[in-house]
Amino acid sequence: MATPMLKQQASDQTVLAGLGRALVQHQMLRPDEAIAIQRQADNAGTPFIDELIVSGQFSAAQLARFGAEAFGHPLFDLSSINVSALPEDLLSRKLSIDTRVVAISRRGNKLSVAMSDPTDFQALDRIKFSAQATIDPIVVEHDKLLKLLEKLSHSAAAQLSELIDENLDIEFSDEEQVSSVDSSEVDDAPVVKFLQKVLFDAIQQGASDIHFEPFEKFYRIRFRIDGVLQEINQPPLAIKDKLSSRIKVISRLDIAEKRVPQDGRMKLVLSNQRAIDFRVSTLPTLFGEKIVMRILDSSSAKLNIEALGYEPDQRQAIIDAIHRPFGMVLVTGPTGSGKTVSLYSCLNILNQPGRNIATAEDPAEINLPGVNQVNVNDKAGLTFAAALRAFLRQDPDVIMVGEIRDLETAEIAIKAAQTGHLVLSTLHTNDAPSTLIRLLNMGVAPFNIASSINLITAQRLTRRLCSCKQPHDLDEEALLRAGFLESDLDGTWAPMHAAGCDRCNGSGYKGRVGIYQVMPVSEEMQRLILTGGNVIDIAEQAAREGVRDLRRSGMLKVMQGVTTLEEVFGATNE
């Protein structure tokens, strides 16, 4: 019979695959070290080889030599290769950048490709399927490959920018018709091309919002990237009216009306497979109309709950809650904290042929095939409450309500949760315990709250450190003052700080990761609700049950090297 230690070793060994397993088998890396690096990569959402190099265990050159010798592939030096000399008809540049594989040459049915991790079989399968050829890997140094891909990325962006000026198609949403105006005001060719380039650049850089801001002496365009606004351009002030008119026309707004705010939508079609929606809002200011465009790119949303940043116990609590046959799961947090993506990640798990799922949103930001999605329209009378009533007559299994804003919506949602339906929704509260009190303040009866809510999760988004991160020299006293426990300071980790490189445009951050407070509603919490307990009582009970608050969850991300103390302090107000 296997001992617990042997079982643990067998369990840990299954975590490793590819390069990590090969390094352990060749005794180049201890199993516990490889497992720690693999888990770090999983938490950070980065490839194993990136975290391996960041850990300092191996250099890119050492890994390249090992990969070539261990797997019997040739070794190639990329330092002298010219990007313009690479064959362009063998592999699309987008696929090369996505898979981090570069096509070198093709002879007959054999395609030679350069890659730093020859065990990345998923990338090899994608290349094989795309090229319809036998793949012959050539091992190269990881840092040189990343530099080459960066050059390819810039080259591809320039080419696509030229292509998009000619082929970009903008479709109108089904809003009211615009007023008749002088076409020269909105069809000015330089303005049209400039706007198309701004939209394309925003999509390329992963922006969530575009701000067009007029001031007395200048005009400014900013992108919100990873939650932070960055100034992108200051076009001539004279362009502001034509640019505003162009945006309003393609969003089906009244361009003659400049005295009141307006809301509209537009769709930008990049290809037959990809279309991106924009939600447009105008606001009259002292020096013209400020316009903000929210980018609703459903294709970029990662609906894998494993990649969102939940700790293993938090993830399991959520999965358990959404697999209960009825009840309510609530997600809370400020605007832009990723609540919609969290809900859709849950829906993605539940989206099976045997379930009827319906959502009411304002508007639907992510398209999920197999889910019946409804956009609420208050002007037409299709409110959240009206949509919920209609859903209950449609034999639903799972209902998602974009937001509980009023007592009527709350009561219908709770009634649905009590009558055999799973209900997912959001509220705007600071943390999980205050959500229960918010519902009480809205007028929901304590018994209904206690009997219907399965779990509440609060969340924030922090910027994720780029792979260029470096250790931050902080002494033990400073870490204790920051909120770490003495038991945390065991010497197995060090806080990181943002260094900055070409990959992250010098910011030190690339992408975002969530920090969460996941609170199952226990019987003791139900008792507190029924007996008039306040936020402090519920929070203390949650802490006794092992629920981590947002600050503590953020500290864990700092210990894992995923983000920085500054980001955690900025995202939490404790």
Coordinates of C-alpha atoms in Angstrom, one line a residue, residues 148-547:
L148 CA 12.1 38.7 -33.0
L149 CA 8.3 38.3 -32.2
E150 CA 8.3 41.9 -31.0
K151 CA 9.7 43.0 -34.4
L152 CA 7.1 40.8 -36.1
S153 CA 4.4 42.3 -34.0
H154 CA 5.3 45.9 -35.0
S155 CA 5.7 44.9 -38.6
A156 CA 2.3 43.2 -38.6
A157 CA 0.6 46.1 -36.9
A158 CA 1.9 48.5 -39.6
Q159 CA 0.8 46.3 -42.4
L160 CA -2.7 45.7 -40.8
S161 CA -3.0 49.5 -40.2
E162 CA -2.6 50.1 -43.9
L163 CA -5.0 47.3 -44.8
I164 CA -7.6 48.5 -42.3
D165 CA -7.7 52.0 -43.8
E166 CA -8.9 50.4 -47.0
N167 CA -11.0 47.5 -45.8
L168 CA -12.4 48.5 -42.4
D169 CA -16.2 48.3 -42.3
I170 CA -18.3 50.0 -39.7
E171 CA -21.8 48.8 -39.2
F172 CA -24.6 50.8 -37.6
S173 CA -26.6 49.7 -34.6
D174 CA -30.3 49.6 -34.7
E175 CA -30.9 53.0 -33.1
E176 CA -32.9 56.0 -34.4
Q177 CA -31.9 57.6 -37.7
V178 CA -29.6 60.5 -37.5
S179 CA -30.5 64.0 -38.6
S180 CA -29.8 65.0 -42.2
V181 CA -26.5 67.1 -42.2
D182 CA -23.9 68.3 -44.6
S183 CA -22.0 65.2 -45.6
S184 CA -18.8 67.1 -45.9
E185 CA -18.9 67.6 -42.1
V186 CA -18.8 63.9 -41.3
D187 CA -17.2 62.2 -44.4
D188 CA -14.0 64.2 -44.4
A189 CA -11.5 61.5 -45.6
P190 CA -8.6 62.5 -43.2
V191 CA -10.9 62.5 -40.2
V192 CA -12.4 59.1 -41.2
K193 CA -9.0 57.5 -41.6
F194 CA -7.7 59.1 -38.4
L195 CA -10.7 57.7 -36.4
Q196 CA -10.2 54.3 -37.9
K197 CA -6.6 54.3 -36.9
V198 CA -7.5 55.3 -33.3
L199 CA -10.0 52.5 -33.0
F200 CA -7.6 50.0 -34.4
D201 CA -4.8 51.1 -32.1
A202 CA -7.1 50.8 -29.1
I203 CA -8.0 47.3 -30.0
Q204 CA -4.3 46.3 -30.7
Q205 CA -3.2 47.7 -27.3
G206 CA -6.0 46.0 -25.4
A207 CA -7.7 49.2 -24.3
S208 CA -11.1 49.0 -22.6
D209 CA -12.1 52.7 -23.2
I210 CA -11.2 55.5 -25.5
H211 CA -11.6 59.1 -24.3
F212 CA -11.9 62.0 -26.7
E213 CA -11.5 65.2 -24.6
P214 CA -11.7 68.8 -25.8
F215 CA -10.1 71.6 -23.8
E216 CA -9.6 75.3 -24.5
K217 CA -6.2 75.1 -26.0
F218 CA -5.7 71.4 -26.9
Y219 CA -7.6 68.2 -27.8
R220 CA -6.6 65.0 -26.1
I221 CA -7.2 61.3 -26.8
R222 CA -6.6 58.8 -24.0
F223 CA -6.8 55.0 -23.8
R224 CA -7.6 53.1 -20.6
I225 CA -5.2 50.1 -20.6
D226 CA -5.0 47.7 -17.7
G227 CA -7.2 50.1 -15.7
V228 CA -5.0 53.2 -16.2
L229 CA -5.6 56.1 -18.5
Q230 CA -2.7 56.8 -20.9
E231 CA -2.5 59.8 -23.2
I232 CA -2.1 58.6 -26.8
N233 CA -2.4 61.6 -29.0
Q234 CA -3.1 65.3 -29.2
P235 CA -4.6 65.9 -32.6
P236 CA -5.1 69.5 -33.9
L237 CA -7.8 71.3 -31.9
A238 CA -9.6 72.2 -35.2
I239 CA -10.5 68.5 -35.7
K240 CA -12.6 68.2 -32.6
D241 CA -16.0 69.1 -34.2
K242 CA -15.5 66.9 -37.3
L243 CA -14.3 64.0 -35.2
S244 CA -17.3 64.3 -32.8
S245 CA -19.7 64.5 -35.7
R246 CA -18.1 61.4 -37.4
I247 CA -18.4 59.4 -34.1
K248 CA -22.0 60.4 -33.6
V249 CA -23.0 59.5 -37.1
I250 CA -21.6 56.0 -37.0
S251 CA -23.2 55.6 -33.5
R252 CA -26.6 56.7 -34.9
L253 CA -26.8 59.7 -32.6
D254 CA -28.3 63.1 -33.4
I255 CA -25.3 65.3 -34.4
A256 CA -27.4 68.4 -34.3
E257 CA -28.0 68.0 -30.6
K258 CA -24.9 69.2 -28.6
R259 CA -26.6 70.4 -25.4
V260 CA -27.5 67.1 -23.7
P261 CA -25.7 63.8 -23.2
Q262 CA -26.4 61.0 -25.7
D263 CA -25.8 57.3 -25.7
G264 CA -25.3 55.1 -28.7
R265 CA -23.6 52.0 -30.1
M266 CA -21.6 51.0 -33.1
K267 CA -20.0 47.9 -34.5
L268 CA -16.6 47.6 -36.1
V269 CA -16.1 44.6 -38.4
L270 CA -12.5 43.5 -38.6
S271 CA -13.1 40.3 -40.5
N272 CA -15.7 37.7 -41.1
Q273 CA -14.8 36.1 -37.8
R274 CA -14.3 39.1 -35.6
A275 CA -16.6 42.1 -34.9
I276 CA -16.2 44.5 -32.0
D277 CA -19.0 46.5 -30.4
F278 CA -18.5 50.0 -29.0
R279 CA -20.8 51.7 -26.5
V280 CA -20.6 55.4 -27.1
S281 CA -21.4 58.2 -24.6
T282 CA -21.3 61.9 -25.3
L283 CA -21.1 64.7 -22.7
P284 CA -21.3 68.5 -23.3
T285 CA -18.4 70.3 -21.6
L286 CA -17.2 73.9 -21.6
F287 CA -15.1 73.5 -24.8
G288 CA -17.1 70.9 -26.8
E289 CA -18.4 67.4 -26.4
K290 CA -16.4 64.8 -24.6
I291 CA -16.9 61.3 -26.0
V292 CA -16.1 58.0 -24.3
M293 CA -16.2 54.8 -26.2
R294 CA -16.3 51.5 -24.2
I295 CA -14.8 48.6 -26.2
L296 CA -16.9 45.5 -25.9
D297 CA -14.6 42.8 -27.4
S298 CA -16.2 39.5 -26.5
S299 CA -13.4 37.6 -28.4
S300 CA -10.8 38.9 -25.9
A301 CA -12.6 37.9 -22.8
K302 CA -11.0 34.9 -21.1
L303 CA -13.9 32.8 -19.7
N304 CA -11.6 30.2 -18.1
I305 CA -12.2 30.4 -14.3
E306 CA -8.7 29.0 -13.8
A307 CA -7.1 32.1 -15.3
L308 CA -9.0 34.7 -13.4
G309 CA -6.9 34.6 -10.3
Y310 CA -9.1 32.8 -7.7
E311 CA -7.1 30.9 -5.1
P312 CA -7.9 27.1 -5.3
D313 CA -10.2 27.1 -2.2
Q314 CA -12.1 30.2 -3.5
R315 CA -12.5 28.6 -7.0
Q316 CA -13.8 25.4 -5.5
A317 CA -16.3 27.3 -3.3
I318 CA -17.7 29.1 -6.4
I319 CA -17.9 25.9 -8.4
D320 CA -19.8 24.2 -5.6
A321 CA -22.2 27.2 -5.3
I322 CA -23.1 27.3 -9.0
H323 CA -23.6 23.6 -9.2
R324 CA -26.3 23.7 -6.5
P325 CA -29.8 23.3 -8.2
F326 CA -31.2 26.6 -6.9
G327 CA -30.2 29.7 -5.0
M328 CA -28.4 33.0 -5.7
V329 CA -24.7 33.8 -6.3
L330 CA -23.9 37.5 -6.2
V331 CA -20.7 39.2 -7.5
T332 CA -19.9 42.7 -6.1
G333 CA -17.4 45.4 -6.8
P334 CA -17.0 48.8 -8.5
T335 CA -17.5 49.5 -12.2
G336 CA -14.7 48.0 -14.2
S337 CA -13.7 45.3 -11.6
G338 CA -14.4 42.4 -13.9
K339 CA -17.8 41.3 -12.5
T340 CA -19.2 40.5 -15.9
V341 CA -16.3 38.3 -16.9
S342 CA -16.6 36.4 -13.6
L343 CA -20.3 35.8 -14.1
Y344 CA -19.7 34.6 -17.7
S345 CA -16.9 32.3 -16.6
C346 CA -19.5 30.7 -14.3
L347 CA -22.1 30.6 -17.2
N348 CA -19.4 29.0 -19.4
I349 CA -19.1 26.1 -16.9
L350 CA -22.9 25.8 -16.7
N351 CA -23.5 26.2 -20.5
Q352 CA -24.5 22.6 -21.3
P353 CA -27.1 21.2 -23.8
G354 CA -29.4 20.1 -21.0
R355 CA -29.7 23.6 -19.4
N356 CA -31.8 26.7 -20.4
I357 CA -29.8 29.8 -19.6
A358 CA -31.1 33.4 -20.0
T359 CA -29.4 36.7 -19.2
A360 CA -30.7 40.3 -19.0
E361 CA -27.9 42.9 -19.3
D362 CA -27.4 46.6 -20.1
P363 CA -26.0 45.8 -22.6
A364 CA -24.7 42.3 -23.3
E365 CA -20.9 42.7 -23.4
I366 CA -19.9 39.1 -24.1
N367 CA -21.4 36.8 -26.7
L368 CA -21.8 33.2 -25.4
P369 CA -23.3 30.8 -27.9
G370 CA -26.0 28.6 -26.3
V371 CA -27.1 31.4 -23.9
N372 CA -30.3 33.4 -24.5
Q373 CA -29.1 37.0 -24.0
V374 CA -31.4 40.0 -23.7
N375 CA -30.5 43.7 -23.7
V376 CA -32.7 45.7 -21.4
N377 CA -34.3 48.8 -22.8
D378 CA -35.8 51.1 -20.2
K379 CA -37.3 53.5 -22.8
A380 CA -39.2 50.6 -24.3
G381 CA -40.3 49.2 -20.9
L382 CA -37.9 46.2 -21.0
T383 CA -36.4 46.7 -17.5
F384 CA -34.5 44.1 -15.5
A385 CA -37.6 43.3 -13.6
A386 CA -39.7 42.9 -16.8
A387 CA -37.1 40.7 -18.3
L388 CA -37.0 38.5 -15.2
R389 CA -40.7 38.1 -15.2
A390 CA -40.5 37.0 -18.9
F391 CA -37.7 34.6 -18.1
L392 CA -39.7 32.8 -15.4
R393 CA -42.3 32.0 -18.1
Q394 CA -39.6 30.5 -20.4
D395 CA -38.8 27.4 -18.3
P396 CA -35.3 28.5 -17.2
D397 CA -32.6 26.6 -15.3
V398 CA -30.1 29.4 -14.9
I399 CA -30.9 33.2 -14.9
M400 CA -28.3 36.0 -15.0
V401 CA -29.3 39.5 -14.1
G402 CA -26.8 42.2 -15.1
E403 CA -27.4 44.2 -11.9
I404 CA -29.8 44.4 -9.1
R405 CA -30.7 48.1 -8.9
D406 CA -34.0 48.2 -7.1
L407 CA -36.3 46.4 -4.7
E408 CA -38.6 45.1 -7.5
T409 CA -35.7 43.4 -9.3
A410 CA -34.3 42.0 -6.1
E411 CA -37.6 40.5 -5.0
I412 CA -38.2 38.8 -8.3
A413 CA -34.6 37.5 -8.4
I414 CA -34.9 36.1 -4.9
K415 CA -38.3 34.5 -5.6
A416 CA -36.7 32.8 -8.7
A417 CA -33.9 31.6 -6.5
Q418 CA -36.4 30.1 -4.0
T419 CA -38.5 28.4 -6.6
G420 CA -35.8 26.1 -8.1
H421 CA -33.7 28.4 -10.3
L422 CA -30.0 29.3 -10.1
V423 CA -29.7 33.1 -10.2
L424 CA -26.5 35.0 -10.8
S425 CA -26.3 38.8 -10.5
T426 CA -24.2 41.8 -9.4
L427 CA -24.4 44.6 -6.9
H428 CA -22.3 47.6 -6.2
T429 CA -20.9 47.2 -2.7
N430 CA -17.5 47.4 -1.1
D431 CA -17.2 43.9 0.1
A432 CA -19.1 40.6 0.5
P433 CA -20.5 41.2 4.1
S434 CA -21.9 44.6 3.2
T435 CA -23.9 43.1 0.3
L436 CA -26.3 41.4 2.8
I437 CA -26.9 44.6 4.6
R438 CA -27.4 46.5 1.2
L439 CA -30.2 44.1 0.4
L440 CA -31.8 44.7 3.8
N441 CA -31.6 48.4 3.2
M442 CA -33.2 48.0 -0.2
G443 CA -36.2 46.5 1.6
V444 CA -35.7 42.8 1.1
A445 CA -37.0 40.7 4.0
P446 CA -34.3 39.1 6.2
F447 CA -35.9 35.7 5.8
N448 CA -35.7 35.9 2.0
I449 CA -32.1 36.9 2.1
A450 CA -31.1 34.1 4.4
S451 CA -33.0 31.4 2.5
S452 CA -31.9 32.3 -1.0
I453 CA -28.2 33.4 -1.2
N454 CA -25.7 30.7 -1.6
L455 CA -22.5 32.7 -2.0
I456 CA -21.2 36.3 -2.4
T457 CA -17.9 37.2 -3.9
A458 CA -16.3 40.7 -3.9
Q459 CA -13.5 41.5 -6.3
R460 CA -11.1 44.1 -7.6
L461 CA -8.6 44.1 -10.5
T462 CA -4.9 44.8 -10.0
R463 CA -2.3 45.1 -12.7
R464 CA -0.3 41.9 -13.3
L465 CA 3.5 42.2 -13.2
C466 CA 5.3 41.7 -16.5
S467 CA 8.0 39.0 -16.8
C468 CA 10.6 41.7 -16.4
K469 CA 9.7 42.0 -12.7
Q470 CA 12.5 42.2 -10.2
P471 CA 12.8 41.6 -6.4
H472 CA 12.0 44.6 -4.2
D473 CA 14.4 45.1 -1.3
L474 CA 12.1 45.5 1.7
D475 CA 13.0 44.6 5.2
E476 CA 10.9 42.4 7.5
E477 CA 9.7 45.3 9.5
A478 CA 8.4 47.1 6.5
L479 CA 6.5 43.9 5.3
L480 CA 4.9 43.5 8.8
R481 CA 3.8 47.1 8.7
A482 CA 2.3 46.5 5.3
G483 CA 0.0 43.8 6.8
F484 CA 1.9 40.5 6.3
L485 CA 1.9 38.0 9.2
E486 CA 5.0 36.8 10.8
S487 CA 4.2 33.3 9.6
D488 CA 4.2 34.7 6.0
L489 CA 7.8 35.8 6.2
D490 CA 9.4 32.3 5.9
G491 CA 12.1 33.3 3.4
T492 CA 10.5 31.3 0.5
W493 CA 9.4 34.5 -1.4
A494 CA 10.3 38.1 -2.0
P495 CA 8.1 41.0 -3.0
M496 CA 8.5 42.1 -6.6
H497 CA 8.5 45.5 -8.2
A498 CA 7.7 46.7 -11.7
A499 CA 10.9 47.1 -13.7
G500 CA 9.8 47.9 -17.3
C501 CA 10.7 46.5 -20.7
D502 CA 9.7 46.8 -24.3
R503 CA 7.1 44.1 -23.9
C504 CA 5.1 46.2 -21.4
N505 CA 6.0 49.6 -22.9
G506 CA 8.1 50.4 -19.8
S507 CA 5.2 50.2 -17.3
G508 CA 6.4 47.0 -15.7
Y509 CA 2.8 45.6 -15.9
K510 CA 1.1 43.4 -18.5
G511 CA -2.6 42.5 -18.1
R512 CA -4.6 42.4 -15.0
V513 CA -5.5 39.8 -12.3
G514 CA -8.4 39.7 -9.9
I515 CA -8.2 39.6 -6.1
Y516 CA -11.3 38.2 -4.4
Q517 CA -13.3 37.8 -1.2
V518 CA -15.4 34.6 -1.6
M519 CA -18.0 34.2 1.2
P520 CA -20.3 31.2 1.2
V521 CA -23.4 32.1 3.3
S522 CA -23.3 29.7 6.2
E523 CA -26.0 28.7 8.7
E524 CA -24.4 31.0 11.3
M525 CA -24.5 33.9 8.9
Q526 CA -28.1 33.2 8.1
R527 CA -28.8 33.3 11.9
L528 CA -27.1 36.7 12.1
I529 CA -29.2 38.1 9.3
L530 CA -32.4 36.9 10.9
T531 CA -31.4 38.3 14.3
G532 CA -30.5 41.7 13.0
G533 CA -26.7 41.4 12.8
N534 CA -24.7 44.2 11.2
V535 CA -21.8 44.3 8.7
I536 CA -19.2 44.0 11.5
D537 CA -20.9 40.9 12.9
I538 CA -21.1 39.2 9.5
A539 CA -17.5 40.2 8.7
E540 CA -16.2 38.7 12.0
Q541 CA -18.2 35.5 11.4
A542 CA -16.8 35.3 7.9
A543 CA -13.2 35.7 9.2
R544 CA -13.9 32.9 11.8
E545 CA -14.9 30.7 8.9
G546 CA -11.7 31.3 7.1
V547 CA -13.0 33.8 4.5

